[in-house]
CSV table of C-alpha atoms in Angstrom, one decimal:
chain,number,residue,atom,x,y,z
O,240,UNK,CA,-12.7,52.4,4.4
O,241,UNK,CA,-9.1,51.3,6.2
O,242,UNK,CA,-7.0,49.2,4.4
O,243,UNK,CA,-6.9,45.5,4.5
O,244,UNK,CA,-3.7,43.5,5.6
O,245,UNK,CA,-3.4,42.3,2.0
O,246,UNK,CA,-3.9,45.8,0.4
O,247,UNK,CA,-1.2,47.1,3.0
O,248,UNK,CA,1.6,44.5,1.8
O,249,UNK,CA,0.8,45.0,-1.9
O,250,UNK,CA,1.5,48.4,-1.3
O,251,UNK,CA,4.9,47.8,0.7
O,252,UNK,CA,6.4,45.6,-2.4
O,253,UNK,CA,4.9,47.9,-4.9
O,254,UNK,CA,2.8,45.5,-6.6
O,255,UNK,CA,0.2,47.1,-9.1
O,256,UNK,CA,-2.0,46.3,-11.9
O,257,UNK,CA,0.9,46.5,-14.5
O,258,UNK,CA,2.5,43.6,-12.3
O,259,UNK,CA,-0.7,41.5,-12.9
O,260,UNK,CA,-0.8,42.0,-16.6
O,261,UNK,CA,3.1,40.8,-16.9
O,262,UNK,CA,2.2,37.8,-14.6
O,263,UNK,CA,-0.6,36.7,-16.6
O,264,UNK,CA,1.5,37.2,-19.7
O,265,UNK,CA,4.1,34.8,-18.0
O,266,UNK,CA,1.4,32.3,-17.3
O,267,UNK,CA,0.8,31.7,-21.5
O,268,UNK,CA,4.2,30.6,-21.6
O,269,UNK,CA,5.1,28.9,-18.0
O,270,UNK,CA,2.3,26.6,-17.4
O,271,UNK,CA,3.3,23.9,-19.6
O,272,UNK,CA,6.5,23.7,-17.6
O,273,UNK,CA,4.5,23.5,-14.1
O,274,UNK,CA,4.6,19.6,-13.9
O,275,UNK,CA,8.5,19.6,-14.3
O,276,UNK,CA,8.6,22.3,-11.6
O,277,UNK,CA,6.6,20.3,-9.0
O,278,UNK,CA,8.7,17.7,-9.7
O,279,UNK,CA,11.7,19.1,-8.5
O,280,UNK,CA,10.1,20.9,-6.0
O,281,UNK,CA,9.0,17.5,-4.0
O,282,UNK,CA,12.0,15.5,-5.1
O,283,UNK,CA,14.3,18.4,-3.1
O,284,UNK,CA,11.4,18.0,-0.2
O,285,UNK,CA,11.7,14.1,0.0
O,286,UNK,CA,15.5,14.7,0.6
O,287,UNK,CA,15.0,16.2,3.8
O,288,UNK,CA,13.8,13.4,6.6
O,289,UNK,CA,11.7,16.1,8.5
O,290,UNK,CA,10.0,17.9,5.9
O,291,UNK,CA,8.2,14.9,4.1
O,292,UNK,CA,7.6,13.2,7.3
O,293,UNK,CA,5.6,16.5,7.9
O,294,UNK,CA,4.1,16.1,4.7
O,295,UNK,CA,3.4,12.9,4.9
O,296,UNK,CA,6.1,10.8,3.0
O,297,UNK,CA,5.8,9.8,-0.4
O,298,UNK,CA,2.2,8.5,-0.3
O,299,UNK,CA,0.9,12.0,-0.7
O,300,UNK,CA,3.2,13.4,-3.0
O,301,UNK,CA,1.2,12.4,-6.4
O,302,UNK,CA,-1.7,14.3,-5.1
O,303,UNK,CA,0.3,17.1,-3.4
O,304,UNK,CA,2.3,17.9,-7.0
O,305,UNK,CA,-1.4,18.4,-8.5
O,306,UNK,CA,-2.0,20.7,-6.0
O,307,UNK,CA,1.2,22.9,-6.7
O,308,UNK,CA,0.0,23.2,-10.0
O,309,UNK,CA,-2.9,24.6,-9.1
O,310,UNK,CA,-1.0,26.9,-6.8
O,311,UNK,CA,1.3,28.0,-9.6
O,312,UNK,CA,-1.7,28.3,-12.1
O,313,UNK,CA,-3.3,31.0,-9.0
O,314,UNK,CA,-0.2,32.4,-8.8
O,315,UNK,CA,0.6,33.9,-12.2
O,316,UNK,CA,-3.1,34.2,-13.4
O,317,UNK,CA,-5.0,35.8,-10.3
O,318,UNK,CA,-7.2,37.8,-9.7
O,319,UNK,CA,-5.1,39.2,-6.5
O,320,UNK,CA,-8.2,40.0,-4.7
O,321,UNK,CA,-9.2,39.1,-1.2
O,322,UNK,CA,-10.1,35.6,-2.2
O,323,UNK,CA,-6.5,35.0,-3.2
O,324,UNK,CA,-5.3,36.3,0.2
O,325,UNK,CA,-7.8,34.3,2.3
O,326,UNK,CA,-6.6,31.0,0.2
O,327,UNK,CA,-2.8,31.6,0.8
O,328,UNK,CA,-3.8,31.9,4.5
O,329,UNK,CA,-5.0,28.5,4.6
O,330,UNK,CA,-1.9,27.4,3.6
O,331,UNK,CA,0.0,29.1,6.5
O,332,UNK,CA,-2.8,27.1,9.1
O,333,UNK,CA,-2.0,24.0,7.3
O,334,UNK,CA,1.0,24.1,7.8
O,335,UNK,CA,0.7,24.8,11.6
O,336,UNK,CA,-1.6,22.1,11.9
O,337,UNK,CA,1.3,19.4,10.4
O,338,UNK,CA,3.9,21.1,12.1
O,339,UNK,CA,6.1,22.0,9.2
O,340,UNK,CA,8.8,24.2,10.7
O,341,UNK,CA,9.3,27.5,9.4
O,342,UNK,CA,12.8,26.9,7.7
O,343,UNK,CA,11.1,24.7,5.3
O,344,UNK,CA,8.6,27.5,4.1
O,345,UNK,CA,11.6,29.4,3.3
O,346,UNK,CA,13.7,27.0,1.6
O,347,UNK,CA,10.6,25.7,-0.4
O,348,UNK,CA,9.8,29.2,-1.6
O,349,UNK,CA,13.7,29.6,-2.6
O,350,UNK,CA,13.0,26.5,-4.5
O,351,UNK,CA,10.2,27.5,-6.4
O,352,UNK,CA,12.3,30.8,-6.9
O,353,UNK,CA,15.0,29.3,-8.9
O,354,UNK,CA,13.3,27.2,-11.0
O,355,UNK,CA,10.6,30.1,-12.0
O,356,UNK,CA,13.8,31.9,-12.5
O,357,UNK,CA,15.3,29.2,-14.3
O,358,UNK,CA,12.5,29.6,-17.0
O,359,UNK,CA,12.8,33.1,-17.7
O,360,UNK,CA,16.8,32.5,-17.7
O,361,UNK,CA,16.3,30.1,-20.4
O,362,UNK,CA,13.5,31.9,-22.4
O,363,UNK,CA,14.9,34.0,-25.4
O,364,UNK,CA,11.8,35.3,-27.2
O,365,UNK,CA,11.3,38.6,-25.2
O,366,UNK,CA,13.2,41.7,-25.2
O,367,UNK,CA,15.5,42.3,-22.4
O,368,UNK,CA,13.0,45.1,-20.6
O,369,UNK,CA,10.0,42.9,-20.8
O,370,UNK,CA,12.4,40.2,-19.4
O,371,UNK,CA,13.6,42.6,-16.6
O,372,UNK,CA,9.6,43.8,-15.6
O,373,UNK,CA,8.5,40.0,-15.3
O,374,UNK,CA,11.2,39.3,-13.2
O,375,UNK,CA,10.3,41.7,-10.7
O,376,UNK,CA,6.7,40.9,-11.0
O,377,UNK,CA,7.2,37.4,-10.4
O,378,UNK,CA,9.7,38.6,-7.4
O,379,UNK,CA,7.4,41.0,-6.1
O,380,UNK,CA,4.4,38.1,-6.0
O,381,UNK,CA,6.4,35.4,-4.5
O,382,UNK,CA,7.3,37.9,-1.7
O,383,UNK,CA,3.4,38.8,-1.0
O,384,UNK,CA,3.1,34.5,-0.9
O,385,UNK,CA,5.8,34.1,1.6
O,386,UNK,CA,4.8,37.4,3.3
O,387,UNK,CA,1.3,36.0,3.8
O,388,UNK,CA,2.4,32.5,4.9
O,389,UNK,CA,4.3,33.6,7.6
O,390,UNK,CA,1.9,36.3,9.0
O,391,UNK,CA,-1.1,33.5,9.0
O,392,UNK,CA,1.6,30.7,10.9
O,393,UNK,CA,2.4,33.3,13.3
O,394,UNK,CA,-1.4,34.3,14.0
O,395,UNK,CA,-2.0,30.6,14.2
O,396,UNK,CA,1.1,29.7,16.6
O,397,UNK,CA,0.5,31.6,18.8
O,398,UNK,CA,-3.4,31.2,19.4
O,399,UNK,CA,-2.2,27.6,19.3
O,400,UNK,CA,0.2,28.4,22.1
O,401,UNK,CA,-2.3,30.2,24.1
O,402,UNK,CA,-4.7,27.6,23.8
O,403,UNK,CA,-2.0,25.3,25.3
O,404,UNK,CA,-1.6,27.1,28.0
O,405,UNK,CA,-5.3,27.0,28.9
O,406,UNK,CA,-5.1,23.8,28.3
O,407,UNK,CA,-2.6,23.3,31.0
O,408,UNK,CA,-4.1,25.4,33.6
O,409,UNK,CA,-7.6,23.5,32.6
O,410,UNK,CA,-5.3,20.1,33.1
O,411,UNK,CA,-4.7,21.4,36.6
O,412,UNK,CA,-7.6,22.5,37.6
O,413,UNK,CA,-9.3,19.1,36.4
O,414,UNK,CA,-6.8,16.5,37.6
O,415,UNK,CA,-7.8,18.0,41.4
O,416,UNK,CA,-11.2,18.3,41.0
O,417,UNK,CA,-11.4,15.1,39.0
O,418,UNK,CA,-9.8,13.0,41.7
O,419,UNK,CA,-12.1,14.6,44.7
O,420,UNK,CA,-15.1,13.9,43.2
O,421,UNK,CA,-14.8,10.1,43.1
O,422,UNK,CA,-14.5,10.0,46.3
O,423,UNK,CA,-18.3,11.0,46.5
O,424,UNK,CA,-19.4,8.9,43.9
O,425,UNK,CA,-17.6,5.9,44.9
O,426,UNK,CA,-19.7,6.2,48.5
O,427,UNK,CA,-22.9,6.6,46.1
O,428,UNK,CA,-22.4,3.5,44.2
O,429,UNK,CA,-21.8,1.7,47.4
O,430,UNK,CA,-25.1,2.9,48.8
O,431,UNK,CA,-27.2,2.0,45.5
O,432,UNK,CA,-25.1,-1.4,45.7
O,433,UNK,CA,-26.7,-2.2,49.5
O,434,UNK,CA,-30.1,-0.4,48.4
O,435,UNK,CA,-30.8,-2.5,45.4
O,436,UNK,CA,-29.6,-5.7,47.3
O,437,UNK,CA,-32.8,-5.1,50.1
O,438,UNK,CA,-36.4,-5.4,49.3
O,439,UNK,CA,-38.5,-2.6,48.2
O,440,UNK,CA,-41.8,-3.6,49.2
O,441,UNK,CA,-42.9,-3.0,45.8
O,442,UNK,CA,-41.6,0.3,45.6
O,443,UNK,CA,-41.8,-0.2,41.7
O,444,UNK,CA,-41.0,4.0,41.5
O,445,UNK,CA,-38.3,3.6,44.6
O,446,UNK,CA,-36.5,0.7,42.1
O,447,UNK,CA,-36.7,2.9,38.6
O,448,UNK,CA,-35.3,6.3,40.8
O,449,UNK,CA,-32.6,3.9,42.3
O,450,UNK,CA,-31.8,2.6,38.5
O,451,UNK,CA,-31.8,6.3,37.0
O,452,UNK,CA,-29.1,7.3,40.2
O,453,UNK,CA,-27.4,4.5,39.0
O,454,UNK,CA,-27.1,5.7,35.4
O,455,UNK,CA,-26.5,8.9,36.1
O,456,UNK,CA,-23.7,8.3,38.4
O,457,UNK,CA,-22.1,5.8,35.1
O,458,UNK,CA,-22.3,9.2,33.4
O,459,UNK,CA,-20.4,11.4,35.7
O,460,UNK,CA,-17.9,8.8,36.1
O,461,UNK,CA,-17.5,8.6,32.5
O,462,UNK,CA,-17.0,11.9,32.4
O,463,UNK,CA,-14.3,12.6,35.0
O,464,UNK,CA,-12.7,9.8,32.9
O,465,UNK,CA,-12.6,11.2,29.9
O,466,UNK,CA,-11.1,14.6,31.6
O,467,UNK,CA,-8.7,12.7,33.1
O,468,UNK,CA,-7.6,10.9,29.6
O,469,UNK,CA,-7.4,14.8,28.3
O,470,UNK,CA,-4.6,15.6,30.7
O,471,UNK,CA,-2.4,12.7,31.6
O,472,UNK,CA,-0.7,10.4,29.5
O,473,UNK,CA,-2.0,7.2,29.5
O,474,UNK,CA,0.3,4.5,28.4
O,475,UNK,CA,-0.4,2.9,25.2
O,476,UNK,CA,-0.4,-0.7,24.7
O,477,UNK,CA,1.7,-1.1,21.6
O,478,UNK,CA,0.3,-4.6,20.3
O,479,UNK,CA,-1.0,-6.1,17.1
O,480,UNK,CA,-3.8,-3.7,16.1
O,481,UNK,CA,-6.8,-5.0,13.9
O,482,UNK,CA,-9.0,-1.9,12.9
O,483,UNK,CA,-11.7,-4.2,11.3
O,484,UNK,CA,-11.9,-5.9,14.9
O,485,UNK,CA,-11.5,-3.0,16.7
O,486,UNK,CA,-14.4,-1.2,14.9
O,487,UNK,CA,-16.7,-4.6,15.4
O,488,UNK,CA,-16.3,-4.0,18.9
O,489,UNK,CA,-17.1,-0.3,19.3
O,490,UNK,CA,-20.3,-1.1,17.4
O,491,UNK,CA,-21.4,-3.2,20.6
O,492,UNK,CA,-21.7,-0.1,22.5
O,493,UNK,CA,-23.4,1.9,20.0
O,494,UNK,CA,-27.2,2.1,19.9
O,495,UNK,CA,-27.9,2.9,16.2
O,496,UNK,CA,-31.7,3.7,15.5
O,497,UNK,CA,-33.4,1.3,13.4
O,498,UNK,CA,-34.1,3.7,10.7
O,499,UNK,CA,-30.5,4.5,10.3
O,500,UNK,CA,-28.4,3.2,7.7
O,501,UNK,CA,-24.2,2.3,9.0
O,502,UNK,CA,-22.0,0.8,6.7
O,503,UNK,CA,-18.2,0.0,6.7
O,504,UNK,CA,-16.0,-1.3,3.8
O,505,UNK,CA,-12.5,-2.0,3.0
O,506,UNK,CA,-11.7,-2.4,7.1
O,507,UNK,CA,-10.5,-6.2,6.3
O,508,UNK,CA,-7.6,-5.1,3.5
O,509,UNK,CA,-6.1,-3.2,6.0
O,510,UNK,CA,-2.6,-4.4,7.4
O,511,UNK,CA,-1.9,-4.9,11.3
O,512,UNK,CA,-0.9,-2.1,12.9
O,513,UNK,CA,0.7,-1.3,16.3
O,514,UNK,CA,-0.9,0.4,18.9
O,515,UNK,CA,-3.8,0.3,21.7
O,516,UNK,CA,-6.9,-1.8,20.8
O,517,UNK,CA,-9.1,-0.2,24.0
O,518,UNK,CA,-8.1,3.4,23.0
O,519,UNK,CA,-8.5,2.9,19.5
O,520,UNK,CA,-12.2,1.5,20.5
O,521,UNK,CA,-12.8,4.8,21.9
O,522,UNK,CA,-11.8,6.7,19.0
O,523,UNK,CA,-14.3,4.9,17.0
O,524,UNK,CA,-17.5,4.7,19.8
O,525,UNK,CA,-16.8,8.8,20.0
O,526,UNK,CA,-16.8,9.8,16.4
O,527,UNK,CA,-20.3,7.0,15.9
O,528,UNK,CA,-21.9,8.5,18.7
O,529,UNK,CA,-21.6,11.8,17.1
O,530,UNK,CA,-22.4,10.9,13.7
O,531,UNK,CA,-25.6,9.4,15.1
O,532,UNK,CA,-26.6,12.4,16.6
O,533,UNK,CA,-26.1,14.4,13.7
O,534,UNK,CA,-27.8,12.0,11.4
O,535,UNK,CA,-31.1,11.5,13.9
O,536,UNK,CA,-33.7,8.6,13.4
O,537,UNK,CA,-33.1,8.5,10.0
O,538,UNK,CA,-30.0,8.8,8.0
O,539,UNK,CA,-26.6,7.6,6.6
O,540,UNK,CA,-23.1,7.1,8.4
O,541,UNK,CA,-20.6,5.2,6.1
O,542,UNK,CA,-16.6,4.3,7.2
O,543,UNK,CA,-14.7,3.5,4.1
O,544,UNK,CA,-10.8,2.7,4.6
O,545,UNK,CA,-8.1,2.2,2.1
O,546,UNK,CA,-4.0,1.6,2.6
O,547,UNK,CA,-1.5,3.2,1.1
O,548,UNK,CA,2.9,2.5,1.1
O,549,UNK,CA,2.9,4.3,4.5
O,550,UNK,CA,0.0,4.6,6.2
O,551,UNK,CA,-4.0,3.8,6.4
O,552,UNK,CA,-6.8,6.5,5.9
O,553,UNK,CA,-10.4,6.4,7.3
O,554,UNK,CA,-12.9,8.1,6.0
O,555,UNK,CA,-16.0,8.7,7.8
O,556,UNK,CA,-19.1,10.4,6.4
O,557,UNK,CA,-22.9,11.0,7.5
O,558,UNK,CA,-25.6,12.7,5.9
O,559,UNK,CA,-26.3,15.0,9.0
O,560,UNK,CA,-26.1,18.9,8.9
O,561,UNK,CA,-22.1,19.0,8.9
O,562,UNK,CA,-20.0,21.8,11.0
O,563,UNK,CA,-20.2,25.5,10.4
O,564,UNK,CA,-17.5,27.1,9.2
O,565,UNK,CA,-17.2,29.3,12.8
O,566,UNK,CA,-16.9,25.8,14.4
O,567,UNK,CA,-14.6,23.9,12.4
O,568,UNK,CA,-11.5,25.6,13.6
O,569,UNK,CA,-12.0,25.1,17.2
O,570,UNK,CA,-14.1,22.0,16.9
O,571,UNK,CA,-10.9,20.1,18.5
O,572,UNK,CA,-10.8,22.0,21.0
O,573,UNK,CA,-12.0,20.5,24.9
O,574,UNK,CA,-15.0,22.2,26.0
O,575,UNK,CA,-15.7,23.0,22.7
O,576,UNK,CA,-19.5,21.9,22.0
O,577,UNK,CA,-22.7,22.4,19.7
O,578,UNK,CA,-24.9,20.3,21.9
O,579,UNK,CA,-27.6,20.8,24.4
O,580,UNK,CA,-26.3,18.0,26.6
O,581,UNK,CA,-22.2,17.5,26.0
O,582,UNK,CA,-19.1,18.9,27.6
O,583,UNK,CA,-16.8,18.9,23.8
O,584,UNK,CA,-14.8,16.0,25.2
O,585,UNK,CA,-15.3,13.5,22.3
O,586,UNK,CA,-13.1,14.8,19.3
O,587,UNK,CA,-10.6,16.5,21.4
O,588,UNK,CA,-10.2,12.9,23.1
O,589,UNK,CA,-10.1,11.2,19.7
O,590,UNK,CA,-7.5,13.7,18.2
O,591,UNK,CA,-5.3,13.3,21.4
O,592,UNK,CA,-5.4,9.3,20.9
O,593,UNK,CA,-4.8,9.5,17.0
O,594,UNK,CA,-1.6,11.8,17.7
O,595,UNK,CA,-0.3,9.2,20.2
O,596,UNK,CA,-0.8,6.9,17.4
O,597,UNK,CA,1.1,8.4,15.5
O,598,UNK,CA,-2.1,9.5,13.7
O,599,UNK,CA,-3.9,12.6,12.6
O,600,UNK,CA,-7.5,13.5,11.9
O,601,UNK,CA,-9.3,16.7,9.9
O,602,UNK,CA,-12.5,17.5,9.1
O,603,UNK,CA,-13.7,17.8,5.3
O,604,UNK,CA,-17.4,19.1,4.0
O,605,UNK,CA,-18.6,16.4,2.2
O,606,UNK,CA,-19.8,16.9,-0.8
O,607,UNK,CA,-23.9,17.9,-0.8
O,608,UNK,CA,-24.0,18.2,2.7
O,609,UNK,CA,-23.4,16.4,5.9
O,610,UNK,CA,-20.0,15.6,8.0
O,611,UNK,CA,-16.6,14.2,7.0
O,612,UNK,CA,-14.0,13.2,9.2
O,613,UNK,CA,-10.5,11.6,7.7
O,614,UNK,CA,-8.3,9.5,9.9
O,615,UNK,CA,-5.0,8.6,9.0
O,616,UNK,CA,-2.7,6.0,10.8
O,617,UNK,CA,1.0,5.3,10.1
O,618,UNK,CA,1.8,1.9,9.2
O,619,UNK,CA,5.2,0.8,11.1
O,620,UNK,CA,8.0,-0.7,9.0
O,621,UNK,CA,7.6,-3.7,10.3
O,622,UNK,CA,4.0,-4.0,9.2
O,623,UNK,CA,4.4,-3.1,5.6
């Protein structure tokens, strides 16, 4: 059987079973220091504005400290197997997603090395040879961590660049075709207007077909508009933005089946933001339409909202089937869809609009089944 990448990396740095035993012994004495190390780690990060901004500022630090302690727990306890490798790969992908520059990865690992080594320097209960062997084992596992993160970061960054290149080509094609299609659609709309203004002598079927043609022309125009919105920098209207009002407005454009439960909470407690109400309305409409299609005639869609010191968070959940693991990594790419009728523009457009509002969106599986989308929007300093 071919050697896996993780096995190759462990062989390269000389990580052996004896190193694992030394790390387990380190865990027993180091665990009480994990909280203090996490405090030092994030205090250092908050000193650097770019790194702090990538990690969502101080509002998420409490949660991230707990996550870091869990990371150190697994670092020293293992098991150092393929599942360990896959879990660490997700960290590198997360760094790409939040646009954290690579040099901060090196800096962060340096801080952890310093703090963990400082503990070893202060530990006087071990013999010199045991202390030296434990220090070597610690350096090996930290080197492995960094190698995994950099490998995954590079892979995802290259994939992201390839997607951007495809989108650039896609954008040029869409821009040309979209504008060309507007002309014949405009002629069809004009002809429909004229035909509808003439008596059809009781031709009910003819009137029905004219209505159907009009509906399809509207749908075609909407697809073209969505495509063009994906490739152009539509100017934002920076004005007062009340998300509760935008949500209420969006509901008027969405058909909710009688047997489906739709509820929202916390929106009226959110601060006033700055942004484009029209584009944010499109965010809600697209997400709601996806959720309703996933749930079907009966089910539940719930929106909950909360506010932190520098950002608001919206969580939209539904009781549908959720999104499979293979689809999740590509769900925000244009033209990626699992629907029989659809071209995969809804979620990419949502992501683009939120990013232009200094926000973000990501998917998280819902406990017990179903989909969960988490949206974050920054609160401008003058609105806090």
